[in-house]
Amino acid sequence: MGALEMLAATRLPSVVRRLAERRPDIDLEIASLPRNVLLAELATGGVDAGLLLDSGLRVGALGFPAPPDLDHLDVAEVALVMVAAPGHADRTLLVTSPECSARLAVERAVGREVPRRELPSVATVREWARQGLGMALLPDFVVEADLASGALVALDVAAPTLALRLVWTRGREEPLRDVLYALSA
């Protein structure tokens, strides 16, 4: 299974745990991949399934090209939250690379007039926001502990909702049945 890095770090441990309880004979290999590589690996059979963030009713509606013959299961809704350090003054928007789903969502939600600083990962964006170096639009599951502890505060900005989506090539459902169950449990 391939997954975006932030999803591999935050969402897949519980899936692996549930799968091990249900089917200890299955060893789920995880590859942390950028979305474009993940989709290419799906198209060539390098991975059986992928976990990514998207929007809309079809794979790629967020604005990225998707290979043909993909099917999907929407696992959960993901709220995006604009966050900053308490008392922040820097209005720079901290963003990831243009290929990142979080960045695609930012481009849809925030006007071009807001100055941006591009950073290499969601984890880096989150940490820079924690240190008061700007604000960031991030998935709720990435910042929930920081919001609860007060390390970050939510800003009053309307943000889109994304879908946590499991994708696979049509016709591969049978070998993925237990993984699908573990994701939906």
XYZ file of N, CA, C and O in Angstrom:
740
model
N 0.845 -1.172 0.000
C 0.000 0.000 0.000
C 0.887 1.230 0.000
O 1.840 1.318 0.755
N 0.534 2.184 -0.849
C 1.220 3.461 -0.854
C 0.345 4.496 -0.159
O -0.873 4.374 -0.118
N 0.991 5.506 0.413
C 0.243 6.561 1.088
C 1.068 7.832 1.092
O 2.303 7.782 1.092
N 0.373 8.964 1.094
C 1.050 10.223 1.304
C 1.753 10.159 2.649
O 1.254 9.529 3.591
N 2.886 10.828 2.786
C 3.700 10.740 4.002
C 2.903 11.054 5.258
O 2.966 10.332 6.246
N 2.107 12.134 5.229
C 1.363 12.498 6.438
C 0.306 11.456 6.778
O -0.002 11.238 7.943
N -0.223 10.766 5.777
C -1.208 9.709 6.029
C -0.530 8.432 6.512
O -1.059 7.738 7.377
N 0.644 8.139 5.959
C 1.398 6.977 6.423
C 1.756 7.137 7.899
O 1.706 6.184 8.674
N 2.076 8.358 8.297
C 2.478 8.615 9.682
C 1.301 8.647 10.643
O 1.416 8.176 11.786
N 0.150 9.166 10.212
C -0.945 9.402 11.153
C -2.103 8.423 11.040
O -2.752 8.126 12.045
N -2.398 7.936 9.866
C -3.592 7.105 9.659
C -3.310 5.615 9.542
O -4.134 4.799 9.938
N -2.163 5.249 8.986
C -1.935 3.834 8.711
C -1.564 2.984 9.922
O -1.832 1.780 9.913
N -0.970 3.524 10.994
C -0.699 2.641 12.133
C -1.937 1.919 12.660
O -1.889 0.713 12.926
N -3.063 2.601 12.770
C -4.280 1.944 13.262
C -4.809 0.925 12.255
O -5.348 -0.117 12.641
N -4.641 1.193 10.971
C -5.069 0.238 9.937
C -4.229 -1.027 10.024
O -4.755 -2.145 9.990
N -2.917 -0.853 10.152
C -2.021 -2.009 10.259
C -2.369 -2.819 11.508
O -2.405 -4.054 11.472
N -2.661 -2.138 12.608
C -3.029 -2.820 13.855
C -4.325 -3.625 13.665
O -4.398 -4.798 14.055
N -5.364 -3.007 13.070
C -6.634 -3.721 12.861
C -6.461 -4.897 11.903
O -7.046 -5.956 12.107
N -5.659 -4.696 10.868
C -5.430 -5.768 9.907
C -4.694 -6.932 10.581
O -5.035 -8.094 10.353
N -3.726 -6.638 11.428
C -2.979 -7.686 12.131
C -3.887 -8.480 13.069
O -3.717 -9.694 13.229
N -4.854 -7.800 13.686
C -5.794 -8.497 14.567
C -6.709 -9.417 13.771
O -7.020 -10.526 14.194
N -7.157 -8.949 12.621
C -8.108 -9.708 11.807
C -7.417 -10.783 10.973
O -7.933 -11.879 10.831
N -6.279 -10.438 10.396
C -5.567 -11.335 9.489
C -4.065 -11.288 9.768
O -3.308 -10.641 9.044
N -3.606 -11.949 10.827
C -2.179 -11.908 11.156
C -1.283 -12.505 10.071
O -0.082 -12.282 10.080
N -1.874 -13.250 9.139
C -1.092 -13.850 8.056
C -0.761 -12.859 6.943
O 0.050 -13.146 6.071
N -1.370 -11.668 6.972
C -1.114 -10.665 5.944
C -0.112 -9.647 6.472
O -0.306 -9.070 7.536
N 0.955 -9.444 5.718
C 1.954 -8.441 6.065
C 1.789 -7.268 5.096
O 2.133 -7.383 3.923
N 1.228 -6.197 5.586
C 0.967 -5.024 4.757
C 2.234 -4.188 4.646
O 2.720 -3.664 5.637
N 2.771 -4.108 3.455
C 3.946 -3.274 3.217
C 3.473 -1.863 2.890
O 2.564 -1.678 2.081
N 4.120 -0.871 3.501
C 3.737 0.525 3.329
C 4.848 1.269 2.594
O 6.019 1.159 2.959
N 4.472 2.026 1.586
C 5.412 2.899 0.887
C 4.906 4.334 1.037
O 3.769 4.637 0.684
N 5.728 5.208 1.599
C 5.389 6.618 1.736
C 5.813 7.310 0.443
O 7.001 7.373 0.128
N 4.825 7.796 -0.307
C 5.097 8.311 -1.649
C 4.385 9.644 -1.892
O 3.263 9.838 -1.415
N 5.009 10.530 -2.671
C 4.270 11.717 -3.118
C 3.123 11.268 -4.028
O 3.196 10.204 -4.660
N 2.072 12.081 -4.107
C 0.874 11.663 -4.832
C 1.148 11.274 -6.276
O 0.636 10.263 -6.755
N 1.958 12.043 -7.016
C 2.195 11.712 -8.424
C 2.893 10.358 -8.570
O 2.577 9.580 -9.472
N 3.822 10.037 -7.674
C 4.497 8.732 -7.705
C 3.519 7.635 -7.281
O 3.479 6.559 -7.881
N 2.719 7.895 -6.275
C 1.712 6.940 -5.813
C 0.774 6.551 -6.947
O 0.520 5.367 -7.195
N 0.275 7.537 -7.683
C -0.645 7.248 -8.787
C 0.057 6.506 -9.920
O -0.531 5.603 -10.534
N 1.308 6.840 -10.193
C 2.068 6.116 -11.225
C 2.287 4.664 -10.801
O 2.176 3.744 -11.629
N 2.579 4.443 -9.524
C 2.771 3.079 -9.014
C 1.474 2.275 -9.087
O 1.494 1.079 -9.373
N 0.352 2.925 -8.821
C -0.942 2.245 -8.969
C -1.165 1.825 -10.417
O -1.616 0.712 -10.691
N -0.859 2.727 -11.346
C -1.085 2.460 -12.765
C -0.228 1.307 -13.275
O -0.654 0.560 -14.159
N 0.974 1.141 -12.724
C 1.881 0.089 -13.197
C 1.854 -1.165 -12.344
O 2.559 -2.123 -12.636
N 1.069 -1.168 -11.261
C 0.999 -2.330 -10.383
C 2.087 -2.368 -9.324
O 2.256 -3.386 -8.654
N 2.830 -1.283 -9.154
C 3.867 -1.224 -8.135
C 3.307 -1.240 -6.721
O 3.970 -1.699 -5.798
N 2.098 -0.713 -6.550
C 1.370 -0.820 -5.286
C -0.049 -1.276 -5.618
O -0.544 -1.037 -6.720
N -0.678 -1.945 -4.676
C -2.030 -2.452 -4.887
C -3.099 -1.414 -4.590
O -4.189 -1.453 -5.156
N -2.793 -0.511 -3.656
C -3.761 0.504 -3.258
C -3.003 1.722 -2.751
O -1.819 1.638 -2.414
N -3.713 2.841 -2.705
C -3.093 4.064 -2.220
C -4.062 4.855 -1.355
O -5.277 4.802 -1.547
N -3.510 5.589 -0.413
C -4.299 6.432 0.467
C -3.876 7.871 0.212
O -2.697 8.207 0.311
N -4.864 8.711 -0.149
C -4.558 10.096 -0.469
C -5.709 11.009 -0.096
O -6.764 10.549 0.328
N -5.488 12.306 -0.238
C -6.534 13.302 -0.004
C -7.007 13.829 -1.338
O -6.208 14.061 -2.246
N -8.306 14.040 -1.457
C -8.903 14.476 -2.716
C -10.190 15.222 -2.393
O -10.551 15.399 -1.227
N -10.886 15.635 -3.418
C -12.192 16.262 -3.237
C -13.106 15.783 -4.357
O -12.668 15.105 -5.271
N -14.362 16.159 -4.283
C -15.292 15.824 -5.349
C -15.688 14.369 -5.387
O -15.392 13.594 -4.481
N -16.344 13.996 -6.475
C -16.893 12.649 -6.600
C -15.994 11.684 -7.354
O -16.207 10.488 -7.324
N -14.998 12.204 -8.053
C -14.122 11.323 -8.828
C -12.674 11.546 -8.402
O -12.327 12.607 -7.896
N -11.847 10.536 -8.615
C -10.430 10.647 -8.269
C -9.796 11.717 -9.153
O -9.946 11.709 -10.368
N -9.132 12.659 -8.512
C -8.471 13.742 -9.233
C -9.246 15.038 -9.264
O -8.805 16.020 -9.854
N -10.390 15.084 -8.622
C -11.214 16.295 -8.653
C -10.527 17.477 -7.969
O -10.861 18.625 -8.239
N -9.553 17.210 -7.122
C -8.821 18.288 -6.465
C -7.949 19.047 -7.459
O -7.546 20.164 -7.195
N -7.687 18.432 -8.607
C -6.917 19.127 -9.637
C -5.660 18.412 -10.067
O -4.800 18.997 -10.716
N -5.531 17.132 -9.763
C -4.360 16.386 -10.213
C -4.800 15.318 -11.219
O -5.926 14.846 -11.179
N -3.905 14.971 -12.161
C -4.259 13.934 -13.136
C -4.260 12.556 -12.484
O -3.375 12.228 -11.704
N -5.281 11.777 -12.794
C -5.396 10.425 -12.236
C -5.377 9.414 -13.379
O -5.949 9.666 -14.441
N -4.721 8.275 -13.165
C -4.737 7.244 -14.207
C -6.152 6.718 -14.425
O -6.987 6.808 -13.523
N -6.415 6.178 -15.607
C -7.747 5.607 -15.857
C -7.948 4.340 -15.025
O -6.999 3.778 -14.487
N -9.180 3.918 -14.929
C -9.545 2.657 -14.278
C -9.291 2.620 -12.782
O -9.121 1.549 -12.215
N -9.275 3.785 -12.138
C -9.153 3.783 -10.683
C -10.534 3.741 -10.061
O -11.466 4.359 -10.548
N -10.635 3.004 -8.986
C -11.841 3.009 -8.174
C -11.437 3.553 -6.818
O -10.244 3.689 -6.513
N -12.419 3.880 -5.993
C -12.066 4.455 -4.698
C -13.134 4.197 -3.650
O -14.273 3.889 -3.968
N -12.703 4.343 -2.412
C -13.574 4.303 -1.247
C -13.229 5.527 -0.417
O -12.064 5.733 -0.069
N -14.206 6.375 -0.147
C -13.981 7.510 0.729
C -14.038 7.009 2.160
O -15.076 6.550 2.632
N -12.905 7.100 2.853
C -12.746 6.546 4.188
C -13.241 7.513 5.254
O -13.869 7.121 6.226
N -12.948 8.802 5.076
C -13.329 9.791 6.079
C -13.322 11.178 5.459
O -12.672 11.413 4.434
N -14.067 12.085 6.085
C -14.006 13.492 5.724
C -12.874 14.129 6.508
O -12.682 13.835 7.681
N -12.121 14.994 5.847
C -11.008 15.683 6.488
C -11.246 17.177 6.387
O -11.317 17.729 5.285
N -11.388 17.821 7.526
C -11.540 19.272 7.542
C -10.161 19.901 7.475
O -9.210 19.421 8.095
N -10.046 20.956 6.702
C -8.819 21.747 6.692
C -9.008 22.903 7.661
O -10.082 23.490 7.732
N -7.955 23.220 8.397
C -8.021 24.254 9.421
C -6.866 25.223 9.201
O -5.713 24.801 9.065
N -7.174 26.529 9.149
C -6.115 27.533 9.091
C -5.622 27.751 10.509
O -6.414 28.057 11.405
N -4.325 27.551 10.724
C -3.750 27.640 12.064
C -2.551 28.573 12.084
O -1.932 28.832 11.053
N -2.261 29.053 13.286
C -1.075 29.866 13.526
C -0.733 29.757 15.004
O -1.536 29.271 15.808
N 0.448 30.228 15.350
C 0.839 30.264 16.762
C 0.006 31.319 17.469
O -0.398 32.314 16.862
N -0.276 31.132 18.766
C -1.021 32.156 19.506
C -0.298 33.507 19.407
O 0.918 33.579 19.512
N -1.058 34.573 19.157
C -0.481 35.907 19.057
C 0.368 36.132 17.821
O 1.152 37.072 17.767
N 0.217 35.277 16.819
C 1.031 35.397 15.602
C 0.830 36.755 14.939
O -0.236 37.351 15.036
N 1.851 37.210 14.261
C 1.754 38.466 13.522
C 2.100 38.262 12.053
O 1.692 39.061 11.215
N 2.837 37.221 11.746
C 3.290 36.984 10.379
C 2.125 36.463 9.539
O 1.554 35.424 9.836
N 1.767 37.177 8.484
C 0.645 36.796 7.619
C 1.091 35.969 6.423
O 0.343 35.779 5.473
N 2.329 35.488 6.459
C 2.827 34.626 5.382
C 2.114 33.286 5.474
O 1.978 32.710 6.557
N 1.669 32.796 4.331
C 1.024 31.486 4.274
C 2.096 30.446 4.004
O 2.806 30.504 2.997
N 2.252 29.515 4.916
C 3.225 28.437 4.773
C 2.575 27.319 3.967
O 1.492 26.853 4.317
N 3.224 26.906 2.883
C 2.647 25.915 1.974
C 3.659 24.818 1.664
O 4.866 25.004 1.811
N 3.146 23.713 1.188
C 3.974 22.603 0.720
C 4.213 22.767 -0.774
O 3.800 23.749 -1.378
N 4.843 21.774 -1.376
C 5.138 21.834 -2.813
C 3.851 21.816 -3.632
O 2.813 21.351 -3.155
N 3.898 22.311 -4.865
C 2.685 22.372 -5.700
C 2.034 21.019 -5.973
O 0.864 20.966 -6.289
N 2.769 19.922 -5.835
C 2.210 18.590 -6.089
C 1.405 18.049 -4.918
O 0.723 17.043 -5.046
N 1.488 18.675 -3.763
C 0.856 18.175 -2.549
C -0.647 18.473 -2.533
O -1.077 19.559 -2.921
N -1.447 17.529 -2.067
C -2.892 17.727 -1.972
C -3.240 18.897 -1.069
O -4.162 19.661 -1.361
N -2.501 19.054 0.031
C -2.756 20.191 0.922
C -2.524 21.506 0.179
O -3.277 22.463 0.344
N -1.501 21.567 -0.653
C -1.218 22.785 -1.425
C -2.324 23.039 -2.445
O -2.755 24.186 -2.637
N -2.793 21.990 -3.126
C -3.886 22.169 -4.087
C -5.115 22.741 -3.390
O -5.792 23.612 -3.932
N -5.396 22.258 -2.187
C -6.534 22.775 -1.422
C -6.303 24.234 -1.032
O -7.230 25.051 -1.081
N -5.073 24.579 -0.647
C -4.743 25.967 -0.301
C -4.998 26.879 -1.493
O -5.588 27.953 -1.361
N -4.564 26.472 -2.652
C -4.716 27.305 -3.850
C -6.189 27.568 -4.162
O -6.537 28.625 -4.651
N -7.048 26.601 -3.855
C -8.486 26.792 -4.064
C -9.107 27.701 -3.009
O -10.071 28.397 -3.274
N -8.571 27.665 -1.785
C -9.222 28.344 -0.666
C -8.726 29.761 -0.400
O -9.456 30.567 0.156
N -7.496 30.049 -0.793
C -6.872 31.315 -0.416
C -6.493 32.092 -1.676
O -5.946 31.526 -2.611
N -6.751 33.373 -1.670
C -6.425 34.215 -2.820
C -4.931 34.312 -3.079
O -4.112 34.078 -2.202
N -4.585 34.683 -4.288
C -3.180 34.787 -4.701
C -2.455 35.948 -4.028
O -1.228 36.004 -4.013
N -3.197 36.910 -3.469
C -2.558 38.086 -2.874
C -1.862 37.796 -1.547
O -1.073 38.597 -1.063
N -2.115 36.649 -0.953
C -1.479 36.292 0.321
C -0.062 35.803 0.027
O 0.130 34.873 -0.758
N 0.958 36.417 0.657
C 2.338 35.960 0.420
C 2.532 34.534 0.931
O 1.964 34.143 1.958
N 3.345 33.767 0.204
C 3.555 32.354 0.526
C 5.037 32.049 0.735
O 5.888 32.663 0.113
N 5.283 31.058 1.567
C 6.627 30.493 1.708
C 6.479 28.992 1.531
O 5.764 28.335 2.287
N 7.154 28.445 0.517
C 7.066 27.015 0.229
C 8.073 26.243 1.071
O 9.248 26.599 1.126
N 7.591 25.181 1.693
C 8.412 24.323 2.542
C 8.290 22.878 2.064
O 7.353 22.537 1.341
N 9.206 21.999 2.467
C 9.261 20.666 1.856
C 8.219 19.639 2.314
O 8.042 18.629 1.640
N 7.536 19.862 3.441
C 6.605 18.829 3.910
C 5.541 19.428 4.816
O 5.701 20.532 5.344
N 4.476 18.668 5.017
C 3.416 19.072 5.935
C 3.973 19.199 7.351
O 3.633 20.128 8.080
N 4.859 18.289 7.736
C 5.450 18.356 9.079
C 6.249 19.646 9.263
O 6.189 20.272 10.323
N 6.967 20.063 8.234
C 7.742 21.301 8.315
C 6.812 22.503 8.379
O 7.024 23.420 9.180
N 5.774 22.511 7.573
C 4.797 23.602 7.594
C 4.187 23.725 8.989
O 4.095 24.817 9.556
N 3.778 22.611 9.559
C 3.176 22.612 10.894
C 4.146 23.178 11.933
O 3.777 24.014 12.753
N 5.377 22.739 11.886
C 6.359 23.198 12.880
C 6.673 24.684 12.713
O 6.800 25.410 13.702
N 6.803 25.166 11.492
C 7.058 26.591 11.271
C 5.880 27.417 11.788
O 6.062 28.482 12.361
N 4.654 26.933 11.569
C 3.483 27.642 12.099
C 3.535 27.656 13.628
O 3.272 28.687 14.253
N 3.888 26.539 14.241
C 4.010 26.460 15.708
C 5.018 27.482 16.233
O 4.854 28.020 17.315
N 6.054 27.745 15.450
C 7.105 28.665 15.882
C 6.825 30.117 15.475
O 7.682 30.981 15.612
N 5.613 30.387 14.978
C 5.207 31.752 14.697
C 5.736 32.344 13.404
O 5.746 33.565 13.223
N 6.136 31.500 12.465
C 6.717 31.984 11.216
C 5.693 32.107 10.089
O 6.065 32.271 8.932
N 4.426 32.021 10.417
C 3.380 32.159 9.423
C 2.153 31.373 9.831
O 2.062 30.843 10.938
N 1.211 31.307 8.894
C -0.018 30.548 9.129
C -0.084 29.429 8.096
O 0.593 29.479 7.072
N -0.895 28.418 8.385
C -0.941 27.252 7.509
C -2.342 26.674 7.463
O -3.054 26.668 8.463
N -2.738 26.191 6.300
C -3.998 25.475 6.114
C -3.650 23.993 6.065
O -3.022 23.531 5.107
N -4.023 23.264 7.132
C -3.611 21.868 7.268
C -4.797 20.977 7.635
O -5.778 21.444 8.214
N -4.687 19.678 7.331
C -5.741 18.744 7.730
C -5.902 18.711 9.243
O -4.918 18.785 9.989
N -7.136 18.577 9.684
C -7.437 18.587 11.124
C -6.649 17.543 11.903
O -6.173 17.811 13.000
N -6.456 16.348 11.335
C -5.760 15.301 12.068
C -4.276 15.610 12.259
O -3.643 15.065 13.153
N -3.726 16.501 11.447
C -2.320 16.887 11.587
C -2.133 17.852 12.757
O -1.097 17.841 13.409
N -3.134 18.683 13.022
C -2.975 19.741 14.028
C -3.842 19.550 15.275
O -3.807 20.393 16.168
N -4.594 18.459 15.386
C -5.522 18.328 16.512
C -4.824 18.381 17.865
O -5.323 19.025 18.796
N -3.670 17.743 18.020
C -2.968 17.781 19.310
C -2.455 19.187 19.603
O -2.495 19.645 20.752
N -1.978 19.888 18.579
C -1.491 21.262 18.767
C -2.622 22.212 19.142
O -2.429 23.118 19.953
N -3.787 22.022 18.553
C -4.937 22.861 18.907
C -5.378 22.569 20.338
O -5.676 23.491 21.103
N -5.394 21.300 20.721
C -5.809 20.926 22.079
C -4.843 21.465 23.133
O -5.256 21.883 24.207
N -3.548 21.484 22.808
C -2.550 21.949 23.774
C -2.394 23.471 23.782
O -1.777 24.020 24.687
N -2.923 24.137 22.750
C -2.765 25.584 22.650
C -1.516 26.012 21.903
O -1.243 27.208 21.780
N -0.737 25.058 21.392
C 0.467 25.403 20.629
C 0.100 26.099 19.320
O 0.868 26.906 18.799
N -1.078 25.776 18.781
C -1.621 26.444 17.596
C -3.052 26.869 17.906
O -3.726 26.233 18.731
N -3.495 27.917 17.231
C -4.884 28.351 17.340
C -5.497 28.327 15.943
O -4.813 28.551 14.949
N -6.779 28.034 15.891
C -7.496 28.038 14.619
C -7.893 29.472 14.282
O -8.367 30.212 15.145
N -7.667 29.851 13.034
C -8.062 31.172 12.558
C -9.429 31.055 11.899
O -9.786 30.012 11.361
N -10.176 32.126 11.915
C -11.518 32.127 11.355
C -11.452 32.331 9.841
O -11.605 33.447 9.349
N -11.170 31.230 9.131
C -11.050 31.250 7.676
C -11.847 30.064 7.142
O -11.666 28.938 7.605
N -12.724 30.323 6.197
C -13.471 29.229 5.574
C -12.507 28.350 4.783
O -11.679 28.852 4.031
N -12.604 27.061 4.990
C -11.699 26.138 4.316
C -12.492 24.964 3.762
O -13.500 24.562 4.332
N -12.009 24.404 2.662
C -12.715 23.267 2.075
C -12.554 22.003 2.917
O -11.674 21.911 3.762
N -13.428 21.057 2.672
C -13.329 19.729 3.274
C -12.806 18.788 2.201
O -13.200 18.885 1.039
N -11.927 17.893 2.586
C -11.375 16.923 1.649
C -11.856 15.529 2.043
O -12.374 15.322 3.138
N -11.639 14.589 1.146
C -11.954 13.189 1.416
C -10.645 12.425 1.584
O -9.732 12.566 0.774
N -10.564 11.652 2.663
C -9.494 10.681 2.803
C -9.941 9.505 1.952
O -10.983 8.898 2.217
N -9.191 9.212 0.922
C -9.662 8.299 -0.118
C -8.670 7.161 -0.333
O -7.485 7.397 -0.525
N -9.184 5.931 -0.291
C -8.409 4.766 -0.690
C -8.690 4.542 -2.171
O -9.852 4.497 -2.585
N -7.631 4.423 -2.966
C -7.782 4.219 -4.404
C -7.071 2.934 -4.815
O -6.091 2.529 -4.200
N -7.596 2.285 -5.848
C -6.999 1.068 -6.387
C -7.442 0.926 -7.834
O -8.391 1.579 -8.277
N -6.762 0.074 -8.568
C -7.131 -0.198 -9.953
C -8.325 -1.139 -9.963
O -8.347 -2.134 -9.223
N -9.326 -0.817 -10.782
C -10.525 -1.657 -10.876
C -10.146 -3.104 -11.126
O -9.228 -3.395 -11.873
N -10.879 -3.996 -10.481
C -10.626 -5.414 -10.627
C -9.697 -5.972 -9.554
O -9.453 -7.172 -9.510
N -9.155 -5.121 -8.685
C -8.230 -5.559 -7.630
C -8.900 -5.608 -6.259
O -8.227 -5.716 -5.246
N -10.218 -5.559 -6.208
C -10.918 -5.511 -4.923
C -10.709 -6.763 -4.083
O -10.570 -6.677 -2.867
N -10.706 -7.932 -4.716
C -10.616 -9.193 -3.967
C -9.368 -9.256 -3.090
O -9.479 -9.508 -1.890
N -8.161 -9.006 -3.615
C -6.990 -9.071 -2.739
C -6.963 -7.957 -1.681
O -6.246 -8.052 -0.698
N -7.757 -6.925 -1.882
C -7.761 -5.788 -0.960
C -8.884 -5.842 0.075
O -8.983 -4.964 0.916
N -9.714 -6.871 0.028
C -10.894 -6.926 0.892
C -10.560 -6.699 2.367
O -11.205 -5.915 3.041
N -9.543 -7.345 2.882
C -9.211 -7.207 4.306
C -8.644 -5.818 4.619
O -8.876 -5.273 5.700
N -7.901 -5.259 3.684
C -7.389 -3.901 3.881
C -8.547 -2.899 3.873
O -8.604 -1.988 4.704
N -9.489 -3.083 2.970
C -10.669 -2.222 2.928
C -11.435 -2.296 4.248
O -11.875 -1.271 4.785
N -11.573 -3.495 4.774
C -12.260 -3.665 6.049
C -11.500 -2.942 7.162
O -12.098 -2.237 7.988
N -10.196 -3.098 7.211
C -9.384 -2.465 8.251
C -9.464 -0.934 8.171
O -9.452 -0.258 9.181
N -9.550 -0.414 6.964
C -9.659 1.037 6.798
C -11.020 1.562 7.221
O -11.126 2.657 7.739
N -12.048 0.778 6.994
C -13.383 1.268 7.285
C -13.826 1.008 8.721
O -14.843 1.529 9.157
N -13.073 0.204 9.450
C -13.452 -0.135 10.832
C -13.162 1.013 11.786
O -12.384 1.861 11.573
